[in-house]
Amino acid sequence: MSLPLISLMIVIPLIGAIIAFISKTRNQARYAAIIASIIPLLITVKMYFQLDPSKMWVVESYDWIPLAGIKYAVGVDGISMPLILLANIVIPLTILFAFGETKQTSKFYGLLLLEQVGVLGVFSSLDFFMFYIFWEVTLIPMYFLISIWGGPRKNYAAIKFFIYTHVASLVMLLGIFSLYFTALAKTGVPSFDIAYLIGMYSGFDPAIKDIIFFALLFGFLVKMPAVPFHTWLPDAHVEAPTAGSVVLAALLLKMGGYGLFRVMLPMLPNTTNTSMIITVVAIIAVVSIVYGAFLALAQKDLKKMVAYSSISHMGYVTLGFVSLVPLSVTGAMYQQFSHGLITCILFMSCGIIQHGAHTRIINDLGGLVKKMPKLTFLMLGGFLASLGLPGMSGFIAEFTILAGAVTTLYVYVLIAVFGGIAVTAAYHLWAIQRAMFGVFNEKLGDVHDMARYEMISMAILLLLVIYFGIKPDLVWDVMHAGANIVLAGANI
């Protein structure tokens, strides 16, 4: 009998979180956390090299509430596996990076492990009921990470984050229940199975189709977030502790993108007015790319600049999704993975600067390379990757998105190229030059470089960004097979 690997991958961080919460010392909590977060990575690597990305692989399914058609059902395929790998890379490195945390450490590491449980559940759920439960699970630990360990306006930011994302989740739940009850009325068979309900969607009446599609789309776009649903993100990032910002940007935003590919992509060709929806979503994508880049350019706070850059970068994911071209769809999935790694470096850099220089205001910095040479090297690598330098994973992602989308969304691609990419390069280069180079600001006083555990975390991330920029096939091939299956199933 084979081991339930996916279930183990989800349960082990949960057990680790419980151990961390009851730990009596800081060392007990952090070592329990690092061990409990690494074991899922080892399980993921084992599964990854056995994966047949052309089909759903390693499915674990058990009846949970049979009368309602609810099952405990988890599985991995070419769409979910790379994001599961990303989550199981990011969480251990975030915990390692936060080894210096001294405030309520047991709760801190326990909450990070609960985030790992939530995102792994979202990325592996095959049942809409489970999908929604895990989706909501991710909100609670992030709320406490912001409200307990955040900055001066932490309570405001935490409440705003929770209200925005929870309301969006409730709208998404409306879409899920509409899908469920409409299918139940047509067949008499209760089921929350994601693939089954998406398959039933094409036979629904046009009016109910629109309600379902836009309710689900709204929930996912708020999570990414896309303009104009983005205003919760900058406050959450600025006030969150560094580890919270890393997990929020690298993993929680990716849940929205995952929803686009897992749920919305196979439904899109069966909507009542597909061409209109494609146009609207393409406009949202391009506005997110360009407007997000200009907002980033206007910021004085380095961390807020990085927060707005995430809105711009996630706009490429939306553009790739709506292109309906295999190359762009795969590129958008790759952007999710790549941005997840790169944004960790950027937010970690902001945290180290805040801790070492006691400010993130770009104009108050300057010449930090003299005091922080190790950070400057790693931060420069992260910034170059974020602006799309060839040889880094970000270049492959954005290039393939635009190269594929140009065949169906020519005008939108031109706007993204000339508006978004140029401004993206400008704010990255301006910020790194102003903060790290030039004349050192003596008013900063005694500035110190990064700790060894911080350097190890960031160095591993940068090496992965370079590796996947040179040799993307390890995750690209898996994603491409997954994208082709979804597009073929949707008759695209």
Coordinates of C-alpha atoms in Angstrom, one line a residue, residues 4-427:
P4 CA -0.7 9.1 1.1
L5 CA 2.1 11.5 0.1
I6 CA 0.0 14.6 -0.5
S7 CA -1.9 14.2 2.8
L8 CA 1.4 13.8 4.6
M9 CA 2.7 16.9 2.9
I10 CA -0.2 18.9 4.3
V11 CA -0.4 17.2 7.7
I12 CA 3.2 17.5 8.7
P13 CA 3.3 21.3 8.8
L14 CA 0.1 21.2 10.8
I15 CA 1.8 19.0 13.4
G16 CA 4.8 21.2 13.2
A17 CA 2.6 24.2 13.9
I18 CA 1.1 22.6 17.0
I19 CA 4.6 21.7 18.3
A20 CA 5.8 25.3 17.6
F21 CA 2.8 26.8 19.4
I22 CA 3.5 24.7 22.6
S23 CA 7.2 25.1 22.5
K24 CA 8.7 26.7 25.6
T25 CA 11.9 28.1 24.1
R26 CA 12.7 30.0 21.0
N27 CA 15.1 27.3 19.7
Q28 CA 12.5 24.6 20.1
A29 CA 10.0 26.6 18.1
R30 CA 12.3 27.5 15.2
Y31 CA 13.9 24.1 14.8
A32 CA 10.5 22.4 15.0
A33 CA 9.3 24.8 12.3
I34 CA 12.3 24.4 10.0
I35 CA 12.1 20.5 10.2
A36 CA 8.3 20.5 9.7
S37 CA 8.6 22.8 6.7
I38 CA 11.5 20.9 5.0
I39 CA 9.9 17.4 5.1
P40 CA 7.1 18.5 2.6
L41 CA 9.9 19.7 0.3
L42 CA 11.5 16.3 0.4
I43 CA 8.1 14.7 -0.3
T44 CA 7.5 17.1 -3.2
V45 CA 10.9 16.3 -4.8
K46 CA 10.1 12.6 -4.6
M47 CA 6.7 13.1 -6.3
Y48 CA 8.1 15.6 -8.8
F49 CA 10.4 13.2 -10.5
Q50 CA 7.7 10.5 -10.7
L51 CA 5.1 12.9 -12.1
D52 CA 3.3 12.3 -15.4
P53 CA 2.3 15.9 -16.1
S54 CA -0.1 14.9 -18.9
K55 CA -2.7 13.7 -16.3
M56 CA -3.7 14.2 -12.7
W57 CA -1.2 12.1 -10.8
V58 CA -1.2 10.9 -7.2
V59 CA -4.9 11.3 -6.4
E60 CA -6.1 10.6 -2.9
S61 CA -9.9 10.6 -2.5
Y62 CA -12.2 9.6 0.4
D63 CA -15.9 10.3 1.0
W64 CA -16.3 13.0 3.7
I65 CA -19.9 14.1 3.7
P66 CA -21.5 11.8 1.0
L67 CA -25.0 13.2 1.3
A68 CA -23.7 16.6 0.1
G69 CA -21.2 15.1 -2.4
I70 CA -18.2 16.4 -0.4
K71 CA -15.0 14.5 -0.6
Y72 CA -11.5 14.8 0.8
A73 CA -9.9 14.8 -2.6
V74 CA -6.3 15.9 -3.3
G75 CA -4.1 15.5 -6.4
V76 CA -1.2 17.0 -8.3
D77 CA -0.7 17.7 -12.0
G78 CA 1.3 20.0 -14.3
I79 CA -0.7 23.0 -13.1
S80 CA -0.4 22.4 -9.3
M81 CA 2.9 20.7 -8.9
P82 CA 5.2 23.7 -9.6
L83 CA 3.3 25.9 -7.2
I84 CA 3.5 23.1 -4.5
L85 CA 7.2 23.0 -5.1
L86 CA 7.4 26.8 -4.8
A87 CA 5.5 26.8 -1.5
N88 CA 7.8 24.1 -0.1
I89 CA 10.8 26.1 -1.1
V90 CA 9.6 29.5 0.1
I91 CA 8.3 28.5 3.6
P92 CA 11.5 26.8 4.8
L93 CA 13.7 29.7 3.5
T94 CA 11.3 32.2 5.1
I95 CA 11.6 30.5 8.4
L96 CA 15.4 30.3 8.1
F97 CA 15.4 34.0 7.2
A98 CA 13.4 34.8 10.3
F99 CA 15.6 32.9 12.7
G100 CA 16.4 36.2 14.4
E101 CA 12.8 36.8 15.4
T102 CA 12.5 37.4 19.1
K103 CA 8.8 38.4 19.7
Q104 CA 6.4 35.6 20.5
T105 CA 8.5 33.2 18.4
S106 CA 6.3 30.1 19.1
K107 CA 3.3 31.8 17.6
F108 CA 5.3 33.4 14.8
Y109 CA 6.7 30.1 13.4
G110 CA 3.4 28.3 14.1
L111 CA 1.5 30.8 11.9
L112 CA 4.1 30.5 9.1
L113 CA 3.5 26.7 9.1
L114 CA -0.3 27.2 9.1
E115 CA 0.2 29.3 5.9
Q116 CA 2.1 26.3 4.4
V117 CA -0.8 24.1 5.3
G118 CA -3.3 26.5 3.7
V119 CA -1.5 27.1 0.4
L120 CA -0.7 23.4 -0.1
G121 CA -4.3 22.6 0.5
V122 CA -5.4 25.2 -2.1
F123 CA -2.9 23.9 -4.7
S124 CA -3.9 20.3 -4.3
S125 CA -7.6 20.3 -3.6
L126 CA -9.8 18.6 -6.2
D127 CA -13.0 19.3 -4.4
F128 CA -14.5 22.9 -4.3
F129 CA -15.6 22.6 -0.7
M130 CA -12.1 21.7 0.4
F131 CA -10.6 24.3 -1.9
Y132 CA -12.6 27.0 -0.2
I133 CA -11.8 25.8 3.3
F134 CA -8.1 25.9 2.6
W135 CA -8.5 29.3 0.8
E136 CA -10.0 30.8 3.9
V137 CA -7.4 29.1 6.2
T138 CA -4.7 31.2 4.6
L139 CA -6.4 34.4 5.7
I140 CA -6.3 33.8 9.4
P141 CA -2.5 33.3 10.1
M142 CA -1.7 36.2 7.7
Y143 CA -4.1 38.4 9.6
F144 CA -2.3 37.7 12.9
L145 CA 1.2 38.0 11.3
I146 CA 0.3 41.5 10.3
S147 CA -1.6 42.5 13.4
I148 CA 0.9 41.2 16.0
W149 CA 4.3 41.7 14.2
G150 CA 3.4 44.5 11.8
G151 CA 4.4 48.2 11.7
P152 CA 2.7 51.3 13.3
R153 CA -0.5 50.9 11.3
K154 CA -0.7 47.1 11.6
N155 CA -4.2 46.9 12.9
Y156 CA -5.6 49.0 10.1
A157 CA -3.7 47.1 7.5
A158 CA -4.6 43.7 9.0
I159 CA -8.3 44.5 9.1
K160 CA -8.3 46.0 5.6
F161 CA -6.5 42.9 4.3
F162 CA -9.0 40.6 6.0
I163 CA -12.1 42.5 4.9
Y164 CA -11.1 42.9 1.3
T165 CA -10.0 39.3 0.8
H166 CA -12.8 37.8 2.8
V167 CA -15.5 39.7 1.0
A168 CA -13.9 38.5 -2.3
S169 CA -13.9 35.0 -0.9
L170 CA -17.6 35.2 -0.1
V171 CA -18.3 36.3 -3.7
M172 CA -16.3 33.4 -4.9
L173 CA -18.3 31.1 -2.6
L174 CA -21.5 32.4 -4.2
G175 CA -20.0 31.3 -7.6
I176 CA -19.1 27.9 -6.1
F177 CA -22.6 27.3 -4.6
S178 CA -24.3 28.5 -7.8
L179 CA -22.2 26.0 -9.8
Y180 CA -23.0 23.2 -7.3
F181 CA -26.8 23.8 -7.0
T182 CA -27.3 24.3 -10.7
A183 CA -25.5 21.1 -11.5
L184 CA -27.5 19.3 -8.7
A185 CA -30.8 20.6 -10.2
K186 CA -29.8 19.2 -13.7
T187 CA -28.5 15.8 -12.6
G188 CA -29.8 15.1 -9.1
V189 CA -26.2 14.1 -8.2
P190 CA -24.5 16.1 -5.4
S191 CA -20.9 16.8 -6.1
F192 CA -18.3 19.4 -5.3
D193 CA -15.7 17.8 -7.6
I194 CA -14.0 20.6 -9.5
A195 CA -13.5 18.9 -12.8
Y196 CA -17.1 17.5 -12.8
L197 CA -18.7 20.9 -12.0
I198 CA -16.6 22.7 -14.7
G199 CA -17.7 20.1 -17.2
M200 CA -21.3 20.7 -16.3
Y201 CA -20.9 24.5 -16.7
S202 CA -21.2 24.5 -20.5
G203 CA -24.8 23.2 -20.3
F204 CA -26.1 25.9 -17.9
D205 CA -28.5 28.7 -18.9
P206 CA -26.7 31.9 -20.0
A207 CA -27.9 34.0 -17.0
I208 CA -26.6 31.6 -14.4
K209 CA -23.4 31.2 -16.4
D210 CA -22.6 34.9 -16.1
I211 CA -23.2 34.9 -12.4
I212 CA -21.0 31.9 -11.8
F213 CA -18.2 33.1 -14.1
F214 CA -17.9 36.7 -12.8
A215 CA -18.3 35.7 -9.1
L216 CA -15.4 33.3 -9.4
L217 CA -13.3 35.7 -11.6
F218 CA -13.8 38.5 -9.1
G219 CA -12.6 36.3 -6.2
F220 CA -9.4 35.4 -8.1
L221 CA -8.6 38.9 -9.4
V222 CA -8.9 40.4 -6.0
K223 CA -6.5 37.9 -4.6
M224 CA -3.8 38.5 -7.3
P225 CA -4.6 41.5 -7.1
A226 CA -5.5 43.1 -10.4
V227 CA -6.3 46.8 -10.8
P228 CA -8.8 48.2 -9.6
F229 CA -9.1 45.6 -6.8
H230 CA -5.5 46.2 -5.6
T231 CA -5.8 48.8 -2.9
W232 CA -5.6 46.3 0.0
L233 CA -2.1 45.1 -1.0
P234 CA 0.2 48.1 -0.4
D235 CA -1.0 48.6 3.2
A236 CA -0.7 44.9 4.0
H237 CA 2.8 44.7 2.6
V238 CA 4.1 47.9 4.2
E239 CA 2.8 47.0 7.7
A240 CA 3.5 43.2 7.6
P241 CA 6.7 41.8 9.0
T242 CA 9.2 40.7 6.4
A243 CA 8.3 37.1 6.6
G244 CA 4.6 38.0 6.2
S245 CA 5.3 40.1 3.1
V246 CA 7.4 37.3 1.6
V247 CA 4.6 34.7 2.1
L248 CA 1.9 37.1 1.0
A249 CA 3.6 38.0 -2.3
A250 CA 5.3 34.7 -3.1
L251 CA 2.4 32.4 -2.3
L252 CA -1.0 34.0 -1.4
L253 CA -1.1 36.1 -4.5
K254 CA -0.4 33.0 -6.5
M255 CA -3.6 31.4 -5.3
G256 CA -5.5 33.9 -7.5
G257 CA -3.4 33.0 -10.5
Y258 CA -3.9 29.4 -9.8
G259 CA -7.6 29.8 -9.7
L260 CA -7.5 31.4 -13.2
F261 CA -5.7 28.3 -14.7
R262 CA -7.5 25.6 -12.6
V263 CA -11.0 27.0 -12.7
M264 CA -11.5 29.9 -15.1
L265 CA -9.4 28.8 -18.1
P266 CA -11.5 25.7 -18.9
M267 CA -14.7 27.7 -18.3
L268 CA -13.8 30.7 -20.5
P269 CA -14.7 29.3 -24.0
N270 CA -18.1 28.3 -22.7
T271 CA -19.2 31.7 -21.4
T272 CA -22.0 33.6 -23.0
N273 CA -19.8 36.3 -24.5
T274 CA -16.3 35.0 -24.6
S275 CA -14.8 37.7 -26.9
M276 CA -16.2 40.5 -24.7
I277 CA -14.8 38.9 -21.5
I278 CA -11.4 38.4 -23.2
T279 CA -11.3 42.1 -24.1
V280 CA -12.3 43.2 -20.6
V281 CA -9.8 40.9 -18.8
A282 CA -7.0 41.9 -21.3
I283 CA -7.6 45.6 -20.5
I284 CA -7.5 44.8 -16.7
A285 CA -4.2 42.9 -17.3
V286 CA -2.6 45.8 -19.3
V287 CA -3.8 48.4 -16.8
S288 CA -2.4 46.4 -14.0
I289 CA 1.0 46.1 -15.8
V290 CA 1.3 49.7 -16.7
Y291 CA -0.5 51.4 -13.8
G292 CA 1.2 49.2 -11.3
A293 CA 4.6 50.1 -12.8
F294 CA 3.9 53.8 -12.6
L295 CA 2.7 53.5 -9.0
A296 CA 5.9 51.7 -8.1
L297 CA 7.9 54.4 -9.8
A298 CA 6.2 57.1 -7.7
Q299 CA 7.0 55.5 -4.3
K300 CA 9.4 56.9 -1.8
D301 CA 9.2 53.8 0.5
L302 CA 11.3 50.9 -0.9
K303 CA 8.9 48.3 0.4
K304 CA 5.9 50.0 -1.0
M305 CA 7.6 50.2 -4.4
V306 CA 8.2 46.4 -4.3
A307 CA 4.5 45.9 -3.3
Y308 CA 3.3 47.9 -6.3
S309 CA 5.7 46.0 -8.5
S310 CA 3.9 42.8 -7.6
I311 CA 0.7 44.2 -9.0
S312 CA 2.5 45.0 -12.3
H313 CA 4.1 41.5 -12.5
M314 CA 0.9 39.7 -11.7
G315 CA -0.7 41.6 -14.6
Y316 CA 1.4 39.5 -16.9
V317 CA -0.1 36.4 -15.4
T318 CA -3.6 37.7 -16.3
L319 CA -2.5 38.7 -19.8
G320 CA -1.1 35.2 -20.4
F321 CA -4.2 33.6 -19.1
V322 CA -6.6 35.5 -21.3
S323 CA -4.5 35.0 -24.5
L324 CA -5.6 31.4 -24.7
V325 CA -2.3 30.6 -26.5
P326 CA -0.4 27.6 -25.1
L327 CA 3.0 29.5 -25.1
S328 CA 1.5 32.4 -23.2
V329 CA -0.5 30.3 -20.8
T330 CA 2.6 28.3 -19.9
G331 CA 4.6 31.6 -19.6
A332 CA 2.0 32.9 -17.2
M333 CA 2.3 29.8 -15.1
Y334 CA 6.1 30.2 -15.2
Q335 CA 5.7 33.9 -14.2
Q336 CA 3.8 32.7 -11.1
F337 CA 6.7 30.4 -10.1
S338 CA 9.4 32.9 -11.1
H339 CA 7.9 35.9 -9.4
G340 CA 7.4 33.8 -6.3
L341 CA 11.2 33.3 -6.0
I342 CA 12.2 36.8 -7.1
T343 CA 9.8 38.7 -4.8
C344 CA 11.2 36.8 -1.8
I345 CA 14.6 38.4 -2.5
L346 CA 13.1 41.9 -2.9
F347 CA 11.1 41.8 0.3
M348 CA 13.9 40.2 2.3
S349 CA 16.2 43.0 1.1
C350 CA 13.7 45.6 2.3
G351 CA 13.5 43.9 5.7
I352 CA 17.3 43.9 6.1
I353 CA 17.6 47.5 5.1
Q354 CA 14.9 48.5 7.6
H355 CA 16.7 46.5 10.3
G356 CA 20.2 47.7 9.5
A357 CA 19.6 51.3 8.4
H358 CA 16.3 51.9 10.4
T359 CA 14.5 53.4 7.4
R360 CA 13.2 52.3 4.0
I361 CA 12.8 55.8 2.6
I362 CA 14.8 55.7 -0.7
N363 CA 15.9 59.4 -0.5
D364 CA 17.2 58.8 3.0
L365 CA 19.4 55.9 1.9
G366 CA 22.5 56.0 -0.3
G367 CA 25.9 54.3 -0.4
L368 CA 24.8 51.3 1.5
V369 CA 27.2 49.1 -0.6
K370 CA 29.9 50.4 1.7
K371 CA 28.2 49.0 4.8
M372 CA 26.2 46.2 3.3
P373 CA 28.2 44.7 0.5
K374 CA 26.7 41.2 0.9
L375 CA 23.1 42.5 0.8
T376 CA 23.9 44.8 -2.1
F377 CA 25.1 41.9 -4.3
L378 CA 22.1 39.7 -3.5
M379 CA 19.6 42.6 -3.8
L380 CA 21.1 43.7 -7.1
G381 CA 20.6 40.2 -8.4
G382 CA 17.0 40.2 -7.3
F383 CA 16.3 43.6 -8.9
L384 CA 17.9 42.6 -12.2
A385 CA 15.8 39.5 -12.2
S386 CA 12.6 41.5 -11.4
L387 CA 13.2 43.9 -14.3
G388 CA 13.5 40.9 -16.7
L389 CA 17.3 40.6 -17.3
P390 CA 18.1 37.8 -19.8
G391 CA 19.6 34.8 -18.0
M392 CA 17.1 35.2 -15.1
S393 CA 13.8 33.4 -14.7
G394 CA 11.7 36.6 -15.0
F395 CA 12.9 37.2 -18.6
I396 CA 11.7 33.8 -19.8
A397 CA 8.3 34.2 -18.2
E398 CA 7.5 37.7 -19.5
F399 CA 9.1 37.1 -22.9
T400 CA 7.0 33.9 -23.6
I401 CA 3.8 35.6 -22.3
L402 CA 4.3 38.5 -24.7
A403 CA 5.5 36.3 -27.6
G404 CA 2.5 34.1 -27.4
A405 CA -0.1 36.8 -26.7
V406 CA 1.0 39.0 -29.6
T407 CA -0.8 36.6 -32.0
T408 CA -4.2 37.3 -30.3
L409 CA -3.8 40.4 -28.3
Y410 CA -1.5 42.5 -30.4
V411 CA -2.5 46.0 -29.2
Y412 CA -2.4 45.0 -25.6
V413 CA 1.0 43.5 -25.9
L414 CA 2.4 46.7 -27.5
I415 CA 1.0 48.7 -24.6
A416 CA 2.5 46.3 -22.1
V417 CA 5.9 46.4 -23.8
F418 CA 6.3 50.1 -24.3
G419 CA 4.5 51.1 -21.1
G420 CA 5.1 48.5 -18.5
I421 CA 8.6 47.1 -19.3
A422 CA 10.2 50.5 -19.8
V423 CA 8.9 51.9 -16.5
T424 CA 9.7 48.6 -14.7
A425 CA 13.3 49.0 -15.7
A426 CA 13.3 52.6 -14.6
Y427 CA 12.0 52.2 -11.1

